[in-house]
Coordinates of C-alpha atoms and ligand atoms in Angstrom, one line a residue:
X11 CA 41.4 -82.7 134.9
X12 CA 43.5 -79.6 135.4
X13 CA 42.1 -76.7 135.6
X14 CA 43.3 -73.4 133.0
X15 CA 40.7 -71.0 133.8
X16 CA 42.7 -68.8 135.9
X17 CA 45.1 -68.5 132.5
X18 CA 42.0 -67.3 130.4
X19 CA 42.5 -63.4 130.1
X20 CA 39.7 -62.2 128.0
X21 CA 40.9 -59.0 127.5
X22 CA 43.6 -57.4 125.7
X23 CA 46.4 -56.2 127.2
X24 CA 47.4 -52.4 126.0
X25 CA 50.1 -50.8 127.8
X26 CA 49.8 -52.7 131.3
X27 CA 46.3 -52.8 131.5
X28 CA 43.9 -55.2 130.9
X29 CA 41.0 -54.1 128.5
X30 CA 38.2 -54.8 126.2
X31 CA 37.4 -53.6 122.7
X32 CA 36.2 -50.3 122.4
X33 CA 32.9 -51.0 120.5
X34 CA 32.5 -53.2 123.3
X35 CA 32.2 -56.5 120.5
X36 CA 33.5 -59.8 121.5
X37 CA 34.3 -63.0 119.6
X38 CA 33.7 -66.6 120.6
X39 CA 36.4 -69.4 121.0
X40 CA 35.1 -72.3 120.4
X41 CA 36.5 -75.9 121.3
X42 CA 36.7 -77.5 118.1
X43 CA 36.2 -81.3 119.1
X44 CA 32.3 -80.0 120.6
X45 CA 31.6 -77.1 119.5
X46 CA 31.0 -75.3 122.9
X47 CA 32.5 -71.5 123.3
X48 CA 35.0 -71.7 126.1
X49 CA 35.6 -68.1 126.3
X50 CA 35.2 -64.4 124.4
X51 CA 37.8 -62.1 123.5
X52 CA 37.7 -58.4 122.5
X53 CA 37.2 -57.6 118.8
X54 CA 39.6 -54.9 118.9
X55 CA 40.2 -52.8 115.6
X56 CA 42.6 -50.1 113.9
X57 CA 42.3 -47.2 117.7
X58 CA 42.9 -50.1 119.7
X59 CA 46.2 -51.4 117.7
X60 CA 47.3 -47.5 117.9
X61 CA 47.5 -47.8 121.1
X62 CA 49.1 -50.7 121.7
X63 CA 51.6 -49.4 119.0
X64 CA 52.0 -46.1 121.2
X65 CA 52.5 -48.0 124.7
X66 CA 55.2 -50.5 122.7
X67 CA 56.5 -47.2 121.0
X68 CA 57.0 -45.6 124.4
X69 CA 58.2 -47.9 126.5
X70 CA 61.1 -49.1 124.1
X71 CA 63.9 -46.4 125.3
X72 CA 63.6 -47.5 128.8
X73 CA 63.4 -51.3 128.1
X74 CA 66.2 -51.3 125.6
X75 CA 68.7 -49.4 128.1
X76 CA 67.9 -52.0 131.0
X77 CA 70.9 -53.9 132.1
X78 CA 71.6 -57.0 129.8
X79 CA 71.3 -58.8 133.3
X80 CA 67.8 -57.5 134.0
X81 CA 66.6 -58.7 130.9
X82 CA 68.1 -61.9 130.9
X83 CA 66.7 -62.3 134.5
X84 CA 63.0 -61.7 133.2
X85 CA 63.2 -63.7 130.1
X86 CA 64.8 -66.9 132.4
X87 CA 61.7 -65.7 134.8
X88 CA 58.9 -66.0 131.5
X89 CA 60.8 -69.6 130.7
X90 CA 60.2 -70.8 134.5
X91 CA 56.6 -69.2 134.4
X92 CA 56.0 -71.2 131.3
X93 CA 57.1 -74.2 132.3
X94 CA 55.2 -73.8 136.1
X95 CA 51.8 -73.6 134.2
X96 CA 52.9 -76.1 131.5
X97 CA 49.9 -78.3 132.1
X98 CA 47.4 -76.1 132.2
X99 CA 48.5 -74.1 129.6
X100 CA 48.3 -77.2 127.1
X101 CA 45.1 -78.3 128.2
X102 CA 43.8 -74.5 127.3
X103 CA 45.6 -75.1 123.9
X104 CA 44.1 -78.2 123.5
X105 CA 41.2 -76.4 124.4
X106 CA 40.9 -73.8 121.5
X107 CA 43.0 -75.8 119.2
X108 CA 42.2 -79.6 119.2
X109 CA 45.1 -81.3 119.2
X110 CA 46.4 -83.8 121.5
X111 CA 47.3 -83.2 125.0
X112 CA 50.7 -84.8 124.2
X113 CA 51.6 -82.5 121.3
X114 CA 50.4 -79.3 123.3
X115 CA 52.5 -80.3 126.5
X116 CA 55.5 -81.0 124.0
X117 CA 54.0 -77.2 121.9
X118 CA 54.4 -76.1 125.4
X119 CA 57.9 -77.1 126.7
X120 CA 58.6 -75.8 123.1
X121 CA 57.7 -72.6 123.9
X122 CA 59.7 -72.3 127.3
X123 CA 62.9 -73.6 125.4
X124 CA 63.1 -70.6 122.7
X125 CA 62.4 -68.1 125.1
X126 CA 65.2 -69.7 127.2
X127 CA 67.5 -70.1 124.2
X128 CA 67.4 -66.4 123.5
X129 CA 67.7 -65.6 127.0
X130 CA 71.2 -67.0 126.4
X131 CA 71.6 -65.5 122.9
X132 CA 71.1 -62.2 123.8
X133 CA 74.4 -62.3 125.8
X134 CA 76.1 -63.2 122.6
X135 CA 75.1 -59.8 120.3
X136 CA 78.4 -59.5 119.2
X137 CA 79.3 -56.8 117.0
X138 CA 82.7 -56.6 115.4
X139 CA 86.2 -54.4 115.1
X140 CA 87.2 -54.4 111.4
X141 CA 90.7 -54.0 110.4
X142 CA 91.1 -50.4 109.0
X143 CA 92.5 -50.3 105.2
X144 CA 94.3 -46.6 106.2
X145 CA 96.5 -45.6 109.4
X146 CA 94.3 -43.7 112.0
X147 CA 90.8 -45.5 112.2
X148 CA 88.8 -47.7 114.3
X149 CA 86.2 -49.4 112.2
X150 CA 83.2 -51.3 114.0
X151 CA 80.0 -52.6 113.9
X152 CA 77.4 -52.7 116.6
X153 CA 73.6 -54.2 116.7
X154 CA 70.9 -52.5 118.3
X155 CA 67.4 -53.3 119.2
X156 CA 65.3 -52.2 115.6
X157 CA 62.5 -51.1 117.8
X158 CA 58.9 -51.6 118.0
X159 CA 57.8 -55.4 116.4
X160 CA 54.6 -56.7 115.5
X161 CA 53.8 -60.3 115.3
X162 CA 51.1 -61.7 113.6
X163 CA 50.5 -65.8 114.1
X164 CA 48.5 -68.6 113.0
X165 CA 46.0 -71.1 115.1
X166 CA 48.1 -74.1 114.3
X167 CA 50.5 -73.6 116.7
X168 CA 49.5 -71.0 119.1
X169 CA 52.1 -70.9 121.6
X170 CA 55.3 -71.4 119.8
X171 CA 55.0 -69.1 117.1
X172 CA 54.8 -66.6 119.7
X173 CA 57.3 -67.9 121.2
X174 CA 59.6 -67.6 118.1
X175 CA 59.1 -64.4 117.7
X176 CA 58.0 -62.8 121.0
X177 CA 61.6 -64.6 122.6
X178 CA 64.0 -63.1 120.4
X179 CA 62.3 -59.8 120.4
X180 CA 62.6 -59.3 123.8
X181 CA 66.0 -60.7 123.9
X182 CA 67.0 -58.2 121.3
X183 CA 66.3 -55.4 123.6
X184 CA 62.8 -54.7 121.3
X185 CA 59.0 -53.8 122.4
X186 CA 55.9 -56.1 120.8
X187 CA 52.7 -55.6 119.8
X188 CA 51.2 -59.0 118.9
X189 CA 48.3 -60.5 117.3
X190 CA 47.3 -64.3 117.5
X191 CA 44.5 -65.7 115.5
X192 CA 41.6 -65.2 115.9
X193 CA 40.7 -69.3 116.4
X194 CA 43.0 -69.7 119.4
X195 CA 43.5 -66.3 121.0
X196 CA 43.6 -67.5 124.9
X197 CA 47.1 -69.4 124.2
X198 CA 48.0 -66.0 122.9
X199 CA 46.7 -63.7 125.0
X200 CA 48.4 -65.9 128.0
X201 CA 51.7 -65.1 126.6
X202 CA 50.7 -61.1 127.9
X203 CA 49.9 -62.5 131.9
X204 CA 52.9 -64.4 132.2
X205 CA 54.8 -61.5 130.7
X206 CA 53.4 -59.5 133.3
X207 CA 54.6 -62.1 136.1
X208 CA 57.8 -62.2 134.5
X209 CA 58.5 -59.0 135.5
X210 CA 58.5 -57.6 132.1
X211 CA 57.8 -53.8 132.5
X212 CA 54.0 -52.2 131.3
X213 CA 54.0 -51.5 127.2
X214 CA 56.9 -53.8 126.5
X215 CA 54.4 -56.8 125.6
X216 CA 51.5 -56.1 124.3
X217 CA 48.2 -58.4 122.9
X218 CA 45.5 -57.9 121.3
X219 CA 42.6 -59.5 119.7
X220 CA 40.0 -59.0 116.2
X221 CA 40.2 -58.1 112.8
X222 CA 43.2 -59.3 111.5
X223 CA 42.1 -56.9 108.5
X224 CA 41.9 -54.0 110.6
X225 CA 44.6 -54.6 113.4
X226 CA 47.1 -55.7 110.6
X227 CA 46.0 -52.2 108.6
X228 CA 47.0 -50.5 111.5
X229 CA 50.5 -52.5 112.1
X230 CA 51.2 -52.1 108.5
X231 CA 51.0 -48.2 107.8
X232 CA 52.2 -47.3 111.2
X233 CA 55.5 -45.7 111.1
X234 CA 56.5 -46.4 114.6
X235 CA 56.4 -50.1 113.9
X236 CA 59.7 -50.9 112.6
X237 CA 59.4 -54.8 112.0
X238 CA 56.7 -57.0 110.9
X239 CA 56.9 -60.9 111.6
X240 CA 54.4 -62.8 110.3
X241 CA 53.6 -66.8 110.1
X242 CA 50.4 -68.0 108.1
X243 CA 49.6 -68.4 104.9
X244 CA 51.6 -67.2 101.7
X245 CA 48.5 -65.5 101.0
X246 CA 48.6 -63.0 103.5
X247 CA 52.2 -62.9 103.6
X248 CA 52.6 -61.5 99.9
X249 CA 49.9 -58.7 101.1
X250 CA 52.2 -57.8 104.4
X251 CA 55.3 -58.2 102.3
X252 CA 53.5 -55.4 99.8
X253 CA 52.0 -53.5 102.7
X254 CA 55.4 -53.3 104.9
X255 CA 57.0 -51.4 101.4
X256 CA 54.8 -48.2 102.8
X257 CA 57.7 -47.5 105.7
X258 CA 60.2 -49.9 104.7
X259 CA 59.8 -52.5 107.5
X260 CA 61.6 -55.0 108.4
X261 CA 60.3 -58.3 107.3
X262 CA 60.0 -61.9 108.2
X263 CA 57.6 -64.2 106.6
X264 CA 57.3 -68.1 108.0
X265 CA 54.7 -69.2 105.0
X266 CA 53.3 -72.4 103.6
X267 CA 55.3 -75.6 102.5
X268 CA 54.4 -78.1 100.3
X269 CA 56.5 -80.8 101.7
X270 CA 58.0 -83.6 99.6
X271 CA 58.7 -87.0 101.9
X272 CA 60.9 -89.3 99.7
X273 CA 61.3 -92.6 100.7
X274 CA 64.0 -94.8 98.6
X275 CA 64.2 -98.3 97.7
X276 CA 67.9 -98.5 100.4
X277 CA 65.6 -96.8 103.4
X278 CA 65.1 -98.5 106.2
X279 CA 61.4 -99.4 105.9
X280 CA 60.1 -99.3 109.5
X281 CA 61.5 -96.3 110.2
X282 CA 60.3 -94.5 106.6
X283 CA 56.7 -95.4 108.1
X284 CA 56.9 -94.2 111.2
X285 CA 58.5 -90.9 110.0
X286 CA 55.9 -90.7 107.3
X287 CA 53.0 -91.0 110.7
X288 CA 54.4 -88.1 112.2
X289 CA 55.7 -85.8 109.1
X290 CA 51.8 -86.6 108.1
X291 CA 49.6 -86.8 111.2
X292 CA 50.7 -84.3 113.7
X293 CA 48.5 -81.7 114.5
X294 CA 46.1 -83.5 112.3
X295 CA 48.2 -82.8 109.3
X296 CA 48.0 -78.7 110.1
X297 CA 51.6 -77.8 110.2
X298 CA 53.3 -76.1 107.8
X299 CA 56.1 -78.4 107.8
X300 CA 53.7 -81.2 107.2
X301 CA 54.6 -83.9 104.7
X302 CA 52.3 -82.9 101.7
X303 CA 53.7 -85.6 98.9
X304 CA 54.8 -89.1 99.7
X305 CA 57.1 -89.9 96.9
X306 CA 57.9 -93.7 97.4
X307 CA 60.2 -95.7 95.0
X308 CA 59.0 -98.3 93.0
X309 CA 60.6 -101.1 94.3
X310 CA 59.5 -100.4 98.1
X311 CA 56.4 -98.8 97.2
X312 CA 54.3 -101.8 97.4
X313 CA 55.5 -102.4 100.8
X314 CA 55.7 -99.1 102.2
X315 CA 51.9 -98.3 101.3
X316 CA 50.9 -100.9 102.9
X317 CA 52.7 -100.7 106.3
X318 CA 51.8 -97.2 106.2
X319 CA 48.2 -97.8 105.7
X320 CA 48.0 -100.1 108.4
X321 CA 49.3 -97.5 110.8
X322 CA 47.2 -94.8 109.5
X323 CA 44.2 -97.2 109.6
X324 CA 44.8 -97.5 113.7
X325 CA 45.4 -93.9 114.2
X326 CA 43.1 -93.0 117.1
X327 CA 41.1 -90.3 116.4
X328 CA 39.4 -88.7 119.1
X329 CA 38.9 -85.4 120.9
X330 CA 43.1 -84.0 122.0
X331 CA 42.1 -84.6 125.7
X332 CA 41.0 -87.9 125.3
X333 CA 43.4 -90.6 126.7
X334 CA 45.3 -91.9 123.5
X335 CA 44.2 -89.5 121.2
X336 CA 46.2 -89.5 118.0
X337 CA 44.4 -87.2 115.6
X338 CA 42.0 -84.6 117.1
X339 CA 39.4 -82.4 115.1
X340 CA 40.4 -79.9 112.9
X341 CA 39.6 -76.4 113.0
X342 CA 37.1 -75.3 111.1
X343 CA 34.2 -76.4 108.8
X344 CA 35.7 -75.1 106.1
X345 CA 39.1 -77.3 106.5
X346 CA 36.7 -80.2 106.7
X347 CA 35.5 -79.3 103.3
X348 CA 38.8 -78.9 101.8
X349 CA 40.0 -82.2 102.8
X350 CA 36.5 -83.9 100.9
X351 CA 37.2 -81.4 97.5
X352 CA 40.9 -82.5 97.4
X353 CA 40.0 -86.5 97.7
X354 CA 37.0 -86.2 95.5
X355 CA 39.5 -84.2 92.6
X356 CA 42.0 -87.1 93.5
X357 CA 39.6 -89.9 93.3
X358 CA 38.1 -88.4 89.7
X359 CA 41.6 -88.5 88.4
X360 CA 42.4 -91.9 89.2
X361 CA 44.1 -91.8 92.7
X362 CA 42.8 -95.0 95.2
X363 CA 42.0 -94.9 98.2
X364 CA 43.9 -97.4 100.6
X365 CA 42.3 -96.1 103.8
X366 CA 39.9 -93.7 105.4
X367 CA 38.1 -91.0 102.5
X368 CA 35.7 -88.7 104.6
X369 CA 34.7 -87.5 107.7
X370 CA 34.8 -89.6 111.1
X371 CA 32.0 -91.3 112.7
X372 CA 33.0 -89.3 115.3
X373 CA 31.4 -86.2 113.7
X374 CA 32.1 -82.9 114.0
X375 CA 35.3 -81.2 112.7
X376 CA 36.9 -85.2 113.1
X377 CA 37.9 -86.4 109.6
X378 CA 39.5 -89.6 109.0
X379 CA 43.2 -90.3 108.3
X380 CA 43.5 -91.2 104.9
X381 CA 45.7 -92.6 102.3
X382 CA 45.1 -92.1 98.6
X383 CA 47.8 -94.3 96.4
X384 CA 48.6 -93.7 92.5
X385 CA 48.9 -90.2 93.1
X386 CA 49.8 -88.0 90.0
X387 CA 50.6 -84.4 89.7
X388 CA 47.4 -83.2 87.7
X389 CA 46.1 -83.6 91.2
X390 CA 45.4 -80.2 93.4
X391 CA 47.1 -81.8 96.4
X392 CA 50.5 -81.7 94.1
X393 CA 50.7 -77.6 93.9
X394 CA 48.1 -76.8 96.9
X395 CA 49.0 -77.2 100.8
X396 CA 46.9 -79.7 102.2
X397 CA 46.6 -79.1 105.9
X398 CA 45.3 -81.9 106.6
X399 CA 44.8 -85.7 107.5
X400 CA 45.0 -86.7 103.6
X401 CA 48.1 -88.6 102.5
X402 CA 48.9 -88.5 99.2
X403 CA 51.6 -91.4 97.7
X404 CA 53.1 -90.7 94.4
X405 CA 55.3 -93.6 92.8
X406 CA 59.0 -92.7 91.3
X407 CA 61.8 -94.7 89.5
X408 CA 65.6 -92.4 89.7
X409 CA 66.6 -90.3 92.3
X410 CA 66.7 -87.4 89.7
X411 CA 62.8 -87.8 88.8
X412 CA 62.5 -87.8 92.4
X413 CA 64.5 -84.9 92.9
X414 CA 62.9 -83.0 90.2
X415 CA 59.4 -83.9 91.6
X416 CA 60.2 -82.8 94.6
X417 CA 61.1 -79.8 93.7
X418 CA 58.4 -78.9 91.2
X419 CA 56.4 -76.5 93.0
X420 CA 56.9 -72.7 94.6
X421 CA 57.5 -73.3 98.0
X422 CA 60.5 -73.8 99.7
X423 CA 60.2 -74.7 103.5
X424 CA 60.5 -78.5 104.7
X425 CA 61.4 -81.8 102.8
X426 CA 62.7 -85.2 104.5
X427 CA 64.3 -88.1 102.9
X428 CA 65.0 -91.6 104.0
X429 CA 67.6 -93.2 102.5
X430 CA 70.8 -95.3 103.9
X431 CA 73.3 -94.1 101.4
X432 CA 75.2 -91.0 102.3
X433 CA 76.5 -90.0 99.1
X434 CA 72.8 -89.6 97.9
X435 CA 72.7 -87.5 101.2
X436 CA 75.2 -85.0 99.9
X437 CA 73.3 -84.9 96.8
X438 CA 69.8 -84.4 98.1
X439 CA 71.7 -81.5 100.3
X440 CA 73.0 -80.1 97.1
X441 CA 69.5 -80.1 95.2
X442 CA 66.6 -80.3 96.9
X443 CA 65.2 -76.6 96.7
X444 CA 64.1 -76.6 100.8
X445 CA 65.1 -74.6 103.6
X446 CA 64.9 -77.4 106.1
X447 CA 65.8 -80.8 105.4
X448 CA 65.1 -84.1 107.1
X449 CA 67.2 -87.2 106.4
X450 CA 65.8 -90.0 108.2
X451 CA 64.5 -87.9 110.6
X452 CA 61.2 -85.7 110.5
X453 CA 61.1 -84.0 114.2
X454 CA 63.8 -81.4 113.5
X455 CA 63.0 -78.5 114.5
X456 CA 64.2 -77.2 117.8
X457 CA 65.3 -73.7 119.2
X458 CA 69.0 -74.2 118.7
X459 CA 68.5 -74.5 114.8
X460 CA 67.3 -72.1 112.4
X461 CA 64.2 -72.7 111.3
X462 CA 62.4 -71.2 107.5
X463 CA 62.0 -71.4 104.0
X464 CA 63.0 -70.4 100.8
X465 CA 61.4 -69.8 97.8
X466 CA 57.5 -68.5 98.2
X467 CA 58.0 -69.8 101.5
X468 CA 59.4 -66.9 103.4
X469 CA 62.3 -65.0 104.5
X470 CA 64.0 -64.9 107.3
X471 CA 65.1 -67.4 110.7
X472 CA 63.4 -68.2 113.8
X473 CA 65.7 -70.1 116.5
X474 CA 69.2 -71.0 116.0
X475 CA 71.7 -68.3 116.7
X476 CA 70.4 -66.9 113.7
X477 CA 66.6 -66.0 114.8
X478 CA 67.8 -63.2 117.0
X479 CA 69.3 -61.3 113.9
X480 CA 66.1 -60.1 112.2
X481 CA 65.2 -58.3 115.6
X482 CA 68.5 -56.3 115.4
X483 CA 69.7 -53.5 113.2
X484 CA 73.5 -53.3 112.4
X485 CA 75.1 -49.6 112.7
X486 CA 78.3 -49.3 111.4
X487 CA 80.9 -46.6 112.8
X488 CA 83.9 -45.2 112.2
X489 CA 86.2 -43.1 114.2
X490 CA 88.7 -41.0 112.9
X491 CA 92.0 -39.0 113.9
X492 CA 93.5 -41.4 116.4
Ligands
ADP205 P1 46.0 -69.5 108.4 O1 45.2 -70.1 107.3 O2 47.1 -70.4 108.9 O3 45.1 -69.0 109.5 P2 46.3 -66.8 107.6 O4 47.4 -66.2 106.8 O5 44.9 -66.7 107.1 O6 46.8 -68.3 107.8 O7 46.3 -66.2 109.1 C1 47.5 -66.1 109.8 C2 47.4 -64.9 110.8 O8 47.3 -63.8 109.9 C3 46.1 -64.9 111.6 O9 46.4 -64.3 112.9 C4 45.2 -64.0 110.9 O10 44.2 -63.4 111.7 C5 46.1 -63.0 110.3 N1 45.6 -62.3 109.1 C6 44.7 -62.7 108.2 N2 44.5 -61.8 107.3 C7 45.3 -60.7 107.6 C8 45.5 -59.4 107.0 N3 44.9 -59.0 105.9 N4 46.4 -58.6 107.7 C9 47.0 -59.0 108.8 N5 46.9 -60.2 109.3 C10 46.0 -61.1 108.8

């Protein structure tokens, strides 16, 4: 088994150096699948963030004048260090996280491929001449780094979230201040080391670890941040979205989903089921993108419930570094417990259970994968994010009840489709209410595409030529006289 301990940093890093909380407190990570603490991390607070804040704030001027060369050459350097620890650094994720190896090497390579794609985008911040209405005038518009970000990120994926955000801020000529969760800090605070090997100068990446009530306080009424980008829960989000109104920050928000998967009676079956795995199972069902309601047409649903339950059924659940492991642990207790209050409302208003129903014999944090048929929207898994190894299938008759399912709720971030006919296609393009759609596909995100949600579930891009814009602001000029 490979070794990560020389990628554990338990300590934050403020300004170049390497340091622990000032009250001196520390907080566990524990690997979910047994329990054990791996490591500790400072429980840094409001003086800490300040800091960090202060070293980002003061190292921006120099790193935003650098030669674009330079800092293409250190973010191409951060890709290569990625990808030179890759192992490791997905069995550390794995680690603190529970999912399976596979899915962290692939979180992993992930990672190393937005920070590459934005090493290539940033040679492509292109402002623009604009033709002048009156004799005499050059109008243009240029894009400039906005300045000190903050990033705040969940424990569901803890290296490409960074990734996302800490890429394209760097690429934009910006300084960071970041804060991972609190769950799975190490894949975080790793991102700060390899920084450092990269080349990146002291105070232009900065990590730290704690309160998120305290750090984000901090982040959120300090005027030198100019940009907050956030991924969790729409929860949170609505309070940073509030908060960030103080000084006017810029905002992005990647926040839940509440994924519709709609399988018709033309899709091609096999494929619908093994789409319907992945969309459902990944990361134990903890994704934001995950499929939340299987909407399945009448006259395949018989069929499709039960191929799908005899896939779900073999699922093999067992700790993430475990050869063949499907499905690890999930992260806390209290997701456990979710996952038995949304089957029991489910199974007391008439849903049935086709497979799985509680937790695994395994123990722990390991719940089974489970299917619950007859589905209905009086159900709380209809309107609430699941986030977790339930599957829920709901039967439908016309593609406009389907469509208007589907669309019944207030977020707005993934839905997938299958379906062979390509004029329903264009209509599902037209009318489903999503920011990313899958048609007979469900592993579509990649760096080259934007990625985010409407509705309540965020604003803003990450990847695709448009995730680099949100780090930049636009100045417009005009000169006169000529
Ligand atoms: P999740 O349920 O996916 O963890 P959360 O929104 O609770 O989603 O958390 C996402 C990130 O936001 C984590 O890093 C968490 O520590 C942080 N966070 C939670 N509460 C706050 C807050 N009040 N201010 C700033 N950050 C917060």
């Amino acid at each position: 088994m490979t070794d990560f301990s020389h990628l554990v940093r338990e300590a934050n890093l403020i300004g170049g150096a390497w340091v622990g909380a000032d009250s001196g407190t520390m907080i566990d990570v524990t690997n979910p699948a047994t329990g054990a603490v791996i490591a500790r991390v400072p429980n840094a607070g409001a003086d800490e963030t300040r800091r960090a804040i202060d070293a980002a704030h003061a190292a921006f001027p120099a790193y935003a004048a650098l030669p674009l060369n330079e800092r293409v050459a250190m973010l191409r350097r951060l890709h290569q260090a990625i990808l030179d620890h890759q192992e490791p650094l997905a069995r550390m994720m794995t680690a603190e996280q529970g999912k399976p190896l596979s899915e962290a090497r692939a979180e992993v390579g992930s990672s190393a491929a937005y920070v590459l794609w934005f090493a290539e985008e940033a040679r492509r911040i292109y402002g623009e001449i604009i033709p002048s209405p009156v004799a005499g005038r050059r109008l243009m518009t240029t894009k400039h780094p906005v300045g000190v970000v903050a990033a705040i990120t969940p424990w569901n994926f803890p290296s490409s979230m960074l990734a996302r955000k800490i890429g394209p801020a760097l690429a934009a000529g910006c300084t960071v201040v970041v804060k991972p969760a609190s769950a799975t800090p190490l894949s975080g605070l790793v991102w700060g080391h390899l920084a450092e090997q990269a080349g990146f100068p002291a105070g232009v990446v900065n990590v730290l670890t704690g309160s998120a009530r305290a750090i984000g306080g901090e982040i959120m009424t300090n005027t030198k941040v100019r940009k907050i980008t956030f991924t969790g829960s729409t929860e949170i989000g609505k309070d940073l979205i509030r908060a960030a109104a103080g000084t006017v920050k810029r905002v992005s928000m990647e926040l839940g989903g509440n994924a519709p998967f709609i399988v018709f009676d033309d899709a091609d079956l096999d494929r619908a089921v093994s789409g319907a795995i992945t969309a459902k199972f990944r990361n134990a069902g903890q994704t934001c993108i995950c499929t939340n309601r299987l909407y399945v047409q009448s006259g395949i649903y018989d069929r499709f419930t039960a191929a799908f339950a005899e896939r779900v059924t073999a699922l093999k659940v067992a700790p993430g570094d475990e050869d063949g492991a499907e499905q690890g642990p999930m992260i806390d207790e209290a997701a456990v417990e979710k996952m038995e209050n949304l089957l029991a409302d489910a199974l007391e208003k008439g849903g049935q259970l086709v497979t799985g129903g509680g937790r695994h014999a395994r123990g722990g944090l390991f719940f089974q994968p489970t299917v619950i048929s007859d589905a209905t929207p009086a159900m709380r898994f209809s309107s609430e994010e699941i986030f977790g190894p339930v599957a829920a299938i709901y039967k439908f008759e016309t593609e406009d009840q389907a469509i208007s399912l589907a669309n019944d709720t207030e977020y707005g971030l993934a839905a997938y489709a299958y379906t062979q006919d390509m004029r329903r296609v264009f209509r599902l393009q037209d009318q489903l209410g999503y920011g990313l759609l899958g048609i007979n596909e469900v592993l579509i995100v990649t760096p080259e595409a934007p990625f985010g949600g409407i509705k309540e579930s965020g604003m803003g891009r990450e990847g695709g030529r448009q995730g680099i814009e949100d780090f930049l602001d636009l100045k417009y000029t005009c000169i006169g006289g000529l």
